[in-house]
GROMACS .gro file of N, CA and C in nm:
model
  474
    1MET      N    1  20.193   9.032  14.825
    1MET     CA    2  20.191   9.145  14.728
    1MET      C    3  20.303   9.152  14.791
    2GLN      N    4  20.407   9.265  14.695
    2GLN     CA    5  20.519   9.214  14.655
    2GLN      C    6  20.580   9.393  14.606
    3THR      N    7  20.649   9.459  14.636
    3THR     CA    8  20.689   9.595  14.569
    3THR      C    9  20.802   9.589  14.440
    4LEU      N   10  20.759   9.633  14.343
    4LEU     CA   11  20.856   9.697  14.240
    4LEU      C   12  21.027   9.595  14.265
    5ASP      N   13  21.083   9.650  14.294
    5ASP     CA   14  21.205   9.590  14.312
    5ASP      C   15  21.201   9.436  14.345
    6GLN      N   16  21.135   9.429  14.391
    6GLN     CA   17  21.149   9.235  14.412
    6GLN      C   18  21.041   9.140  14.305
    7THR      N   19  21.060   9.196  14.213
    7THR     CA   20  20.970   9.142  14.096
    7THR      C   21  21.097   9.106  13.959
    8HIS      N   22  21.047   9.044  13.876
    8HIS     CA   23  21.146   9.023  13.740
    8HIS      C   24  21.127   9.120  13.686
    9VAL      N   25  21.236   9.055  13.594
    9VAL     CA   26  21.246   9.221  13.452
    9VAL      C   27  21.204   9.101  13.349
   10GLY      N   28  21.088   9.219  13.306
   10GLY     CA   29  21.028   9.144  13.190
   10GLY      C   30  20.875   9.099  13.209
   11GLN      N   31  20.837   9.066  13.377
   11GLN     CA   32  20.760   9.043  13.384
   11GLN      C   33  20.613   9.122  13.375
   12ILE      N   34  20.508   9.121  13.355
   12ILE     CA   35  20.417   9.216  13.306
   12ILE      C   36  20.332   9.243  13.488
   13TYR      N   37  20.350   9.348  13.560
   13TYR     CA   38  20.225   9.336  13.701
   13TYR      C   39  20.173   9.432  13.684
   14TYR      N   40  20.043   9.418  13.759
   14TYR     CA   41  19.981   9.553  13.748
   14TYR      C   42  20.014   9.670  13.894
   15ILE      N   43  19.955   9.819  13.882
   15ILE     CA   44  19.984   9.850  14.039
   15ILE      C   45  19.846   9.833  14.112
   16ASP      N   46  19.904   9.830  14.214
   16ASP     CA   47  19.807   9.744  14.367
   16ASP      C   48  19.781   9.880  14.448
   17ARG      N   49  19.909   9.961  14.511
   17ARG     CA   50  19.853  10.034  14.540
   17ARG      C   51  20.027  10.103  14.559
   18ILE      N   52  20.030  10.274  14.618
   18ILE     CA   53  20.181  10.317  14.673
   18ILE      C   54  20.165  10.381  14.807
   19LEU      N   55  20.265  10.352  14.861
   19LEU     CA   56  20.285  10.445  14.999
   19LEU      C   57  20.393  10.444  14.993
   20GLY      N   58  20.402  10.587  15.060
   20GLY     CA   59  20.519  10.645  15.110
   20GLY      C   60  20.503  10.794  15.082
   21LYS      N   61  20.646  10.846  15.072
   21LYS     CA   62  20.618  11.021  15.081
   21LYS      C   63  20.610  11.089  14.960
   22ASP      N   64  20.677  10.972  14.838
   22ASP     CA   65  20.685  11.002  14.738
   22ASP      C   66  20.551  10.986  14.648
   23GLN      N   67  20.439  10.965  14.727
   23GLN     CA   68  20.315  10.907  14.628
   23GLN      C   69  20.286  11.008  14.574
   24PRO      N   70  20.260  11.150  14.573
   24PRO     CA   71  20.242  11.211  14.533
   24PRO      C   72  20.279  11.251  14.372
   25LYS      N   73  20.430  11.277  14.374
   25LYS     CA   74  20.444  11.283  14.279
   25LYS      C   75  20.487  11.141  14.198
   26LEU      N   76  20.489  11.044  14.230
   26LEU     CA   77  20.487  10.878  14.163
   26LEU      C   78  20.335  10.908  14.108
   27ARG      N   79  20.218  10.967  14.123
   27ARG     CA   80  20.084  10.948  14.091
   27ARG      C   81  20.099  11.026  13.950
   28GLU      N   82  20.174  11.168  13.977
   28GLU     CA   83  20.106  11.259  13.888
   28GLU      C   84  20.231  11.185  13.770
   29LEU      N   85  20.327  11.120  13.785
   29LEU     CA   86  20.413  11.065  13.649
   29LEU      C   87  20.323  10.931  13.645
   30GLY      N   88  20.240  10.955  13.656
   30GLY     CA   89  20.116  10.845  13.579
   30GLY      C   90  20.098  10.714  13.652
   31PHE      N   91  20.137  10.652  13.789
   31PHE     CA   92  20.148  10.581  13.829
   31PHE      C   93  20.006  10.537  13.914
   32ILE      N   94  19.939  10.488  13.833
   32ILE     CA   95  19.793  10.456  13.901
   32ILE      C   96  19.722  10.330  13.931
   33LYS      N   97  19.669  10.240  14.046
   33LYS     CA   98  19.595  10.201  13.995
   33LYS      C   99  19.592  10.106  13.943
   34GLU      N  100  19.573   9.980  13.868
   34GLU     CA  101  19.522   9.877  13.770
   34GLU      C  102  19.644   9.928  13.650
   35LYS      N  103  19.709   9.992  13.635
   35LYS     CA  104  19.791  10.054  13.523
   35LYS      C  105  19.907   9.906  13.534
   36ALA      N  106  19.910   9.883  13.431
   36ALA     CA  107  20.036   9.753  13.367
   36ALA      C  108  20.150   9.851  13.338
   37ILE      N  109  20.251   9.775  13.450
   37ILE     CA  110  20.418   9.782  13.396
   37ILE      C  111  20.470   9.664  13.427
   38SER      N  112  20.568   9.717  13.409
   38SER     CA  113  20.738   9.595  13.420
   38SER      C  114  20.861   9.673  13.388
   39LEU      N  115  20.930   9.581  13.434
   39LEU     CA  116  21.076   9.637  13.442
   39LEU      C  117  21.116   9.581  13.337
   40ILE      N  118  21.231   9.676  13.286
   40ILE     CA  119  21.299   9.704  13.160
   40ILE      C  120  21.419   9.635  13.213
   41SER      N  121  21.509   9.711  13.274
   41SER     CA  122  21.640   9.660  13.338
   41SER      C  123  21.628   9.712  13.478
   42PHE      N  124  21.732   9.648  13.592
   42PHE     CA  125  21.736   9.704  13.716
   42PHE      C  126  21.881   9.647  13.762
   43ASN      N  127  21.948   9.744  13.785
   43ASN     CA  128  22.101   9.684  13.854
   43ASN      C  129  22.103   9.675  14.018
   44GLY      N  130  21.994   9.689  14.104
   44GLY     CA  131  21.978   9.648  14.229
   44GLY      C  132  21.977   9.787  14.274
   45GLU      N  133  22.027   9.956  14.208
   45GLU     CA  134  21.986  10.036  14.274
   45GLU      C  135  21.908  10.140  14.166
   46ASN      N  136  21.871  10.130  14.052
   46ASN     CA  137  21.850  10.177  13.943
   46ASN      C  138  21.808  10.096  13.821
   47ALA      N  139  21.658  10.107  13.790
   47ALA     CA  140  21.564  10.065  13.703
   47ALA      C  141  21.508  10.160  13.605
   48ILE      N  142  21.490  10.068  13.492
   48ILE     CA  143  21.435  10.141  13.375
   48ILE      C  144  21.265  10.044  13.367
   49VAL      N  145  21.184  10.157  13.362
   49VAL     CA  146  21.023  10.086  13.408
   49VAL      C  147  20.950  10.122  13.263
   50LYS      N  148  20.909  10.018  13.240
   50LYS     CA  149  20.799  10.033  13.113
   50LYS      C  150  20.627  10.078  13.182
   51LEU      N  151  20.616  10.179  13.195
   51LEU     CA  152  20.443  10.203  13.253
   51LEU      C  153  20.373  10.214  13.122
   52GLU      N  154  20.292  10.167  13.096
   52GLU     CA  155  20.169  10.175  12.981
   52GLU      C  156  20.283  10.185  12.855
   53ASN      N  157  20.277  10.298  12.766
   53ASN     CA  158  20.406  10.289  12.657
   53ASN      C  159  20.516  10.423  12.703
   54ALA      N  160  20.543  10.458  12.812
   54ALA     CA  161  20.636  10.541  12.867
   54ALA      C  162  20.734  10.460  12.939
   55ARG      N  163  20.845  10.498  12.893
   55ARG     CA  164  21.023  10.468  12.963
   55ARG      C  165  21.051  10.545  13.089
   56LEU      N  166  21.077  10.480  13.219
   56LEU     CA  167  21.096  10.608  13.307
   56LEU      C  168  21.227  10.567  13.404
   57ALA      N  169  21.311  10.571  13.433
   57ALA     CA  170  21.397  10.578  13.529
   57ALA      C  171  21.350  10.616  13.649
   58LEU      N  172  21.418  10.481  13.731
   58LEU     CA  173  21.353  10.551  13.855
   58LEU      C  174  21.508  10.445  13.964
   59SER      N  175  21.494  10.539  14.073
   59SER     CA  176  21.577  10.482  14.204
   59SER      C  177  21.500  10.400  14.297
   60SER      N  178  21.579  10.260  14.358
   60SER     CA  179  21.508  10.137  14.427
   60SER      C  180  21.470  10.193  14.514
   61SER      N  181  21.417  10.334  14.594
   61SER     CA  182  21.421  10.421  14.676
   61SER      C  183  21.239  10.399  14.642
   62TYR      N  184  21.232  10.476  14.527
   62TYR     CA  185  21.119  10.467  14.425
   62TYR      C  186  21.008  10.311  14.425
   63LEU      N  187  21.095  10.284  14.378
   63LEU     CA  188  21.044  10.106  14.352
   63LEU      C  189  21.012  10.053  14.467
   64LYS      N  190  21.051  10.075  14.567
   64LYS     CA  191  21.006  10.023  14.722
   64LYS      C  192  20.865  10.045  14.805
   65GLN      N  193  20.839  10.175  14.743
   65GLN     CA  194  20.666  10.232  14.785
   65GLN      C  195  20.609  10.163  14.656
   66ILE      N  196  20.623  10.097  14.540
   66ILE     CA  197  20.481  10.076  14.488
   66ILE      C  198  20.493   9.910  14.495
   67PHE      N  199  20.386   9.908  14.523
   67PHE     CA  200  20.312   9.724  14.536
   67PHE      C  201  20.236   9.728  14.438
   68VAL      N  202  20.283   9.614  14.368
   68VAL     CA  203  20.235   9.516  14.232
   68VAL      C  204  20.130   9.431  14.274
   69LYS      N  205  20.084   9.364  14.194
   69LYS     CA  206  20.054   9.197  14.156
   69LYS      C  207  20.045   9.179  14.011
   70LYS      N  208  19.960   9.052  14.037
   70LYS     CA  209  20.023   8.959  13.930
   70LYS      C  210  19.885   8.959  13.755
   71GLU      N  211  19.759   8.980  13.883
   71GLU     CA  212  19.660   8.995  13.824
   71GLU      C  213  19.611   9.122  13.838
   72ARG      N  214  19.487   9.209  13.753
   72ARG     CA  215  19.448   9.297  13.707
   72ARG      C  216  19.292   9.229  13.809
   73SER      N  217  19.258   9.380  13.843
   73SER     CA  218  19.085   9.254  13.931
   73SER      C  219  19.033   9.248  13.804
   74LYS      N  220  18.901   9.136  13.873
   74LYS     CA  221  18.788   9.132  13.749
   74LYS      C  222  18.724   9.246  13.704
   75GLU      N  223  18.709   9.374  13.814
   75GLU     CA  224  18.586   9.491  13.783
   75GLU      C  225  18.692   9.506  13.592
   76GLU      N  226  18.570   9.542  13.556
   76GLU     CA  227  18.583   9.611  13.355
   76GLU      C  228  18.532   9.776  13.387
   77ILE      N  229  18.650   9.844  13.427
   77ILE     CA  230  18.709  10.007  13.381
   77ILE      C  231  18.689  10.060  13.276
   78VAL      N  232  18.601  10.152  13.304
   78VAL     CA  233  18.549  10.227  13.148
   78VAL      C  234  18.581  10.379  13.186
   79GLY      N  235  18.592  10.459  13.049
   79GLY     CA  236  18.577  10.600  13.080
   79GLY      C  237  18.372  10.668  13.073
   80LEU      N  238  18.379  10.744  13.175
   80LEU     CA  239  18.284  10.764  13.246
   80LEU      C  240  18.163  10.809  13.101
   81SER      N  241  18.279  10.861  12.973
   81SER     CA  242  18.135  10.899  12.857
   81SER      C  243  18.153  10.788  12.818
   82LYS      N  244  18.183  10.662  12.812
   82LYS     CA  245  18.102  10.483  12.797
   82LYS      C  246  18.024  10.508  12.728
   83LEU      N  247  17.941  10.573  12.891
   83LEU     CA  248  17.812  10.493  13.001
   83LEU      C  249  17.691  10.550  12.914
   84GLU      N  250  17.590  10.466  12.876
   84GLU     CA  251  17.487  10.544  12.835
   84GLU      C  252  17.359  10.595  12.903
   85ILE      N  253  17.271  10.697  12.874
   85ILE     CA  254  17.182  10.749  12.925
   85ILE      C  255  17.119  10.649  13.052
   86GLY      N  256  17.093  10.657  13.207
   86GLY     CA  257  17.085  10.562  13.281
   86GLY      C  258  17.160  10.488  13.338
   87GLN      N  259  17.226  10.463  13.300
   87GLN     CA  260  17.363  10.431  13.375
   87GLN      C  261  17.408  10.474  13.425
   88THR      N  262  17.436  10.355  13.571
   88THR     CA  263  17.532  10.456  13.655
   88THR      C  264  17.707  10.410  13.689
   89GLY      N  265  17.794  10.465  13.743
   89GLY     CA  266  17.892  10.448  13.741
   89GLY      C  267  17.957  10.468  13.817
   90ILE      N  268  18.077  10.359  13.924
   90ILE     CA  269  18.116  10.430  14.070
   90ILE      C  270  18.299  10.457  13.995
   91VAL      N  271  18.328  10.589  14.082
   91VAL     CA  272  18.448  10.611  14.017
   91VAL      C  273  18.611  10.542  14.067
   92ARG      N  274  18.656  10.521  14.009
   92ARG     CA  275  18.787  10.429  14.008
   92ARG      C  276  18.894  10.495  14.024
   93ILE      N  277  18.924  10.605  13.920
   93ILE     CA  278  19.040  10.641  13.861
   93ILE      C  279  18.997  10.779  13.765
   94ILE      N  280  19.081  10.884  13.832
   94ILE     CA  281  19.092  11.037  13.779
   94ILE      C  282  19.244  11.049  13.726
   95ASP      N  283  19.187  10.969  13.549
   95ASP     CA  284  19.347  10.963  13.442
   95ASP      C  285  19.390  11.071  13.397
   96ALA      N  286  19.452  11.189  13.476
   96ALA     CA  287  19.469  11.343  13.472
   96ALA      C  288  19.561  11.374  13.589
   97THR      N  289  19.584  11.527  13.551
   97THR     CA  290  19.717  11.548  13.627
   97THR      C  291  19.733  11.669  13.648
   98GLY      N  292  19.749  11.774  13.735
   98GLY     CA  293  19.755  11.902  13.794
   98GLY      C  294  19.591  11.997  13.787
   99GLU      N  295  19.625  12.030  13.727
   99GLU     CA  296  19.506  12.133  13.724
   99GLU      C  297  19.364  12.100  13.681
  100ILE      N  298  19.378  12.006  13.551
  100ILE     CA  299  19.218  11.957  13.555
  100ILE      C  300  19.240  11.789  13.652
  101LYS      N  301  19.263  11.777  13.685
  101LYS     CA  302  19.239  11.686  13.810
  101LYS      C  303  19.203  11.769  13.889
  102ARG      N  304  19.225  11.839  13.950
  102ARG     CA  305  19.189  11.889  14.093
  102ARG      C  306  19.055  11.992  14.054
  103ARG      N  307  19.007  12.006  13.866
  103ARG     CA  308  18.904  12.146  13.878
  103ARG      C  309  18.818  11.946  13.855
  104LEU      N  310  18.799  11.884  13.796
  104LEU     CA  311  18.766  11.730  13.797
  104LEU      C  312  18.648  11.713  13.979
  105MET      N  313  18.783  11.720  14.083
  105MET     CA  314  18.811  11.705  14.240
  105MET      C  315  18.719  11.755  14.269
  106ASP      N  316  18.739  11.885  14.254
  106ASP     CA  317  18.658  12.035  14.317
  106ASP      C  318  18.486  11.998  14.293
  107MET      N  319  18.478  11.936  14.226
  107MET     CA  320  18.303  11.918  14.098
  107MET      C  321  18.256  11.851  14.186
  108GLY      N  322  18.382  11.777  14.300
  108GLY     CA  323  18.269  11.633  14.356
  108GLY      C  324  18.337  11.496  14.336
  109ILE      N  325  18.389  11.491  14.226
  109ILE     CA  326  18.445  11.348  14.133
  109ILE      C  327  18.571  11.343  14.216
  110THR      N  328  18.532  11.212  14.292
  110THR     CA  329  18.619  11.174  14.366
  110THR      C  330  18.605  10.996  14.364
  111ARG      N  331  18.722  10.922  14.428
  111ARG     CA  332  18.671  10.799  14.418
  111ARG      C  333  18.631  10.758  14.482
  112GLY      N  334  18.526  10.682  14.391
  112GLY     CA  335  18.463  10.638  14.495
  112GLY      C  336  18.261  10.682  14.490
  113THR      N  337  18.242  10.755  14.467
  113THR     CA  338  18.181  10.864  14.426
  113THR      C  339  18.088  10.773  14.280
  114SER      N  340  17.955  10.747  14.350
  114SER     CA  341  17.859  10.712  14.223
  114SER      C  342  17.794  10.823  14.127
  115VAL      N  343  17.810  10.782  14.005
  115VAL     CA  344  17.799  10.908  13.896
  115VAL      C  345  17.665  10.808  13.811
  116LEU      N  346  17.558  10.895  13.754
  116LEU     CA  347  17.470  10.892  13.707
  116LEU      C  348  17.456  10.964  13.548
  117VAL      N  349  17.426  10.932  13.495
  117VAL     CA  350  17.431  10.974  13.279
  117VAL      C  351  17.302  11.017  13.304
  118GLN      N  352  17.208  11.104  13.320
  118GLN     CA  353  17.088  11.140  13.307
  118GLN      C  354  17.069  11.203  13.200
  119LYS      N  355  17.155  11.260  13.113
  119LYS     CA  356  17.172  11.349  12.956
  119LYS      C  357  17.256  11.353  12.891
  120LEU      N  358  17.218  11.341  12.766
  120LEU     CA  359  17.296  11.393  12.673
  120LEU      C  360  17.288  11.484  12.557
  121ALA      N  361  17.326  11.580  12.520
  121ALA     CA  362  17.310  11.649  12.466
  121ALA      C  363  17.276  11.612  12.298
  122PRO      N  364  17.177  11.677  12.198
  122PRO     CA  365  17.184  11.645  12.114
  122PRO      C  366  17.276  11.571  12.017
  123LEU      N  367  17.367  11.604  12.013
  123LEU     CA  368  17.483  11.588  11.922
  123LEU      C  369  17.553  11.474  12.009
  124GLY      N  370  17.521  11.495  12.125
  124GLY     CA  371  17.594  11.359  12.211
  124GLY      C  372  17.692  11.435  12.334
  125ASP      N  373  17.698  11.573  12.341
  125ASP     CA  374  17.838  11.649  12.435
  125ASP      C  375  17.794  11.768  12.425
  126PRO      N  376  17.726  11.842  12.528
  126PRO     CA  377  17.815  11.764  12.673
  126PRO      C  378  17.729  11.643  12.728
  127MET      N  379  17.783  11.553  12.838
  127MET     CA  380  17.638  11.520  12.924
  127MET      C  381  17.670  11.570  13.036
  128GLU      N  382  17.517  11.515  13.057
  128GLU     CA  383  17.473  11.573  13.219
  128GLU      C  384  17.499  11.488  13.283
  129LEU      N  385  17.534  11.488  13.403
  129LEU     CA  386  17.533  11.345  13.511
  129LEU      C  387  17.471  11.395  13.640
  130HIS      N  388  17.425  11.282  13.679
  130HIS     CA  389  17.422  11.304  13.859
  130HIS      C  390  17.477  11.267  14.009
  131LEU      N  391  17.539  11.349  14.074
  131LEU     CA  392  17.674  11.257  14.158
  131LEU      C  393  17.617  11.395  14.323
  132ARG      N  394  17.612  11.299  14.419
  132ARG     CA  395  17.599  11.388  14.507
  132ARG      C  396  17.479  11.495  14.528
  133GLY      N  397  17.398  11.418  14.507
  133GLY     CA  398  17.262  11.508  14.484
  133GLY      C  399  17.247  11.723  14.387
  134TYR      N  400  17.315  11.651  14.324
  134TYR     CA  401  17.320  11.785  14.223
  134TYR      C  402  17.420  11.706  14.071
  135ALA      N  403  17.316  11.872  13.988
  135ALA     CA  404  17.344  11.787  13.833
  135ALA      C  405  17.457  11.856  13.803
  136LEU      N  406  17.555  11.816  13.670
  136LEU     CA  407  17.671  11.847  13.628
  136LEU      C  408  17.685  11.841  13.432
  137SER      N  409  17.686  11.937  13.364
  137SER     CA  410  17.751  11.904  13.256
  137SER      C  411  17.848  11.886  13.252
  138LEU      N  412  17.922  11.808  13.145
  138LEU     CA  413  18.057  11.793  13.136
  138LEU      C  414  18.094  11.741  12.991
  139ARG      N  415  18.185  11.809  12.955
  139ARG     CA  416  18.222  11.781  12.813
  139ARG      C  417  18.246  11.587  12.808
  140LYS      N  418  18.235  11.521  12.725
  140LYS     CA  419  18.290  11.455  12.710
  140LYS      C  420  18.446  11.392  12.683
  141ILE      N  421  18.525  11.499  12.692
  141ILE     CA  422  18.656  11.496  12.651
  141ILE      C  423  18.719  11.451  12.793
  142ASP      N  424  18.660  11.604  12.889
  142ASP     CA  425  18.693  11.526  13.014
  142ASP      C  426  18.608  11.434  13.080
  143ALA      N  427  18.508  11.360  13.048
  143ALA     CA  428  18.446  11.247  13.121
  143ALA      C  429  18.515  11.109  13.061
  144ASP      N  430  18.572  11.113  12.934
  144ASP     CA  431  18.682  11.007  12.890
  144ASP      C  432  18.793  11.025  13.039
  145ARG      N  433  18.834  11.121  13.091
  145ARG     CA  434  18.957  11.071  13.196
  145ARG      C  435  18.921  11.027  13.322
  146ILE      N  436  18.769  11.010  13.351
  146ILE     CA  437  18.675  10.957  13.455
  146ILE      C  438  18.665  10.796  13.436
  147LYS      N  439  18.768  10.744  13.509
  147LYS     CA  440  18.766  10.538  13.476
  147LYS      C  441  18.634  10.536  13.611
  148VAL      N  442  18.535  10.445  13.559
  148VAL     CA  443  18.429  10.420  13.631
  148VAL      C  444  18.396  10.267  13.604
  149VAL      N  445  18.329  10.189  13.673
  149VAL     CA  446  18.281  10.044  13.711
  149VAL      C  447  18.214  10.080  13.697
  150ILE      N  448  18.083   9.996  13.571
  150ILE     CA  449  17.989   9.985  13.563
  150ILE      C  450  17.889   9.965  13.649
  151ASP      N  451  17.815  10.033  13.739
  151ASP     CA  452  17.731   9.981  13.839
  151ASP      C  453  17.594   9.876  13.790
  152LYS      N  454  17.598   9.735  13.732
  152LYS     CA  455  17.535   9.685  13.735
  152LYS      C  456  17.377   9.672  13.741
  153LYS      N  457  17.367   9.671  13.859
  153LYS     CA  458  17.225   9.688  13.944
  153LYS      C  459  17.156   9.817  13.927
  154SER      N  460  17.192   9.900  13.885
  154SER     CA  461  17.102  10.053  13.867
  154SER      C  462  17.100  10.135  13.733
  155ARG      N  463  17.087   9.983  13.643
  155ARG     CA  464  17.069  10.037  13.527
  155ARG      C  465  16.854  10.063  13.520
  156LEU      N  466  16.823  10.220  13.503
  156LEU     CA  467  16.760  10.337  13.479
  156LEU      C  468  16.636  10.211  13.388
  157THR      N  469  16.530  10.192  13.366
  157THR     CA  470  16.444  10.172  13.221
  157THR      C  471  16.375  10.271  13.223
  158TRP      N  472  16.331  10.280  13.080
  158TRP     CA  473  16.236  10.426  13.081
  158TRP      C  474  16.179  10.365  12.983
   0.00000   0.00000   0.00000
């Protein structure tokens, strides 16, 4: 495992974890596990980083807190809104910031939580989810911000 300041310019890496005092600030900027990242330029003190479609300028102190790997994990991460009735997903990422992320977390949607899609409204929106022993209705636009790994062994048959 290596930090972003030890990587090669132009090579694509994937964020593995962020350690250090600036972790909350970096997460707000979109530095989330499994996102593609690469150095565009680096002069030893400052760097231009490409994170998906955004370009950010960071000092080397930030780069030393971002641990990367060369390969993405084998898990297929999808938006919760892509699940069908009866499918269960395990929350991996909440791809939101600020008040929206806080609201979703206050509802019990946190990393590692198992979420079952119970029902869909007649036009497909909102979705009824079951998690942590209760039912929750959520708009698809908000459900799409929740990235899950589909739990293959928990598919219900009707």
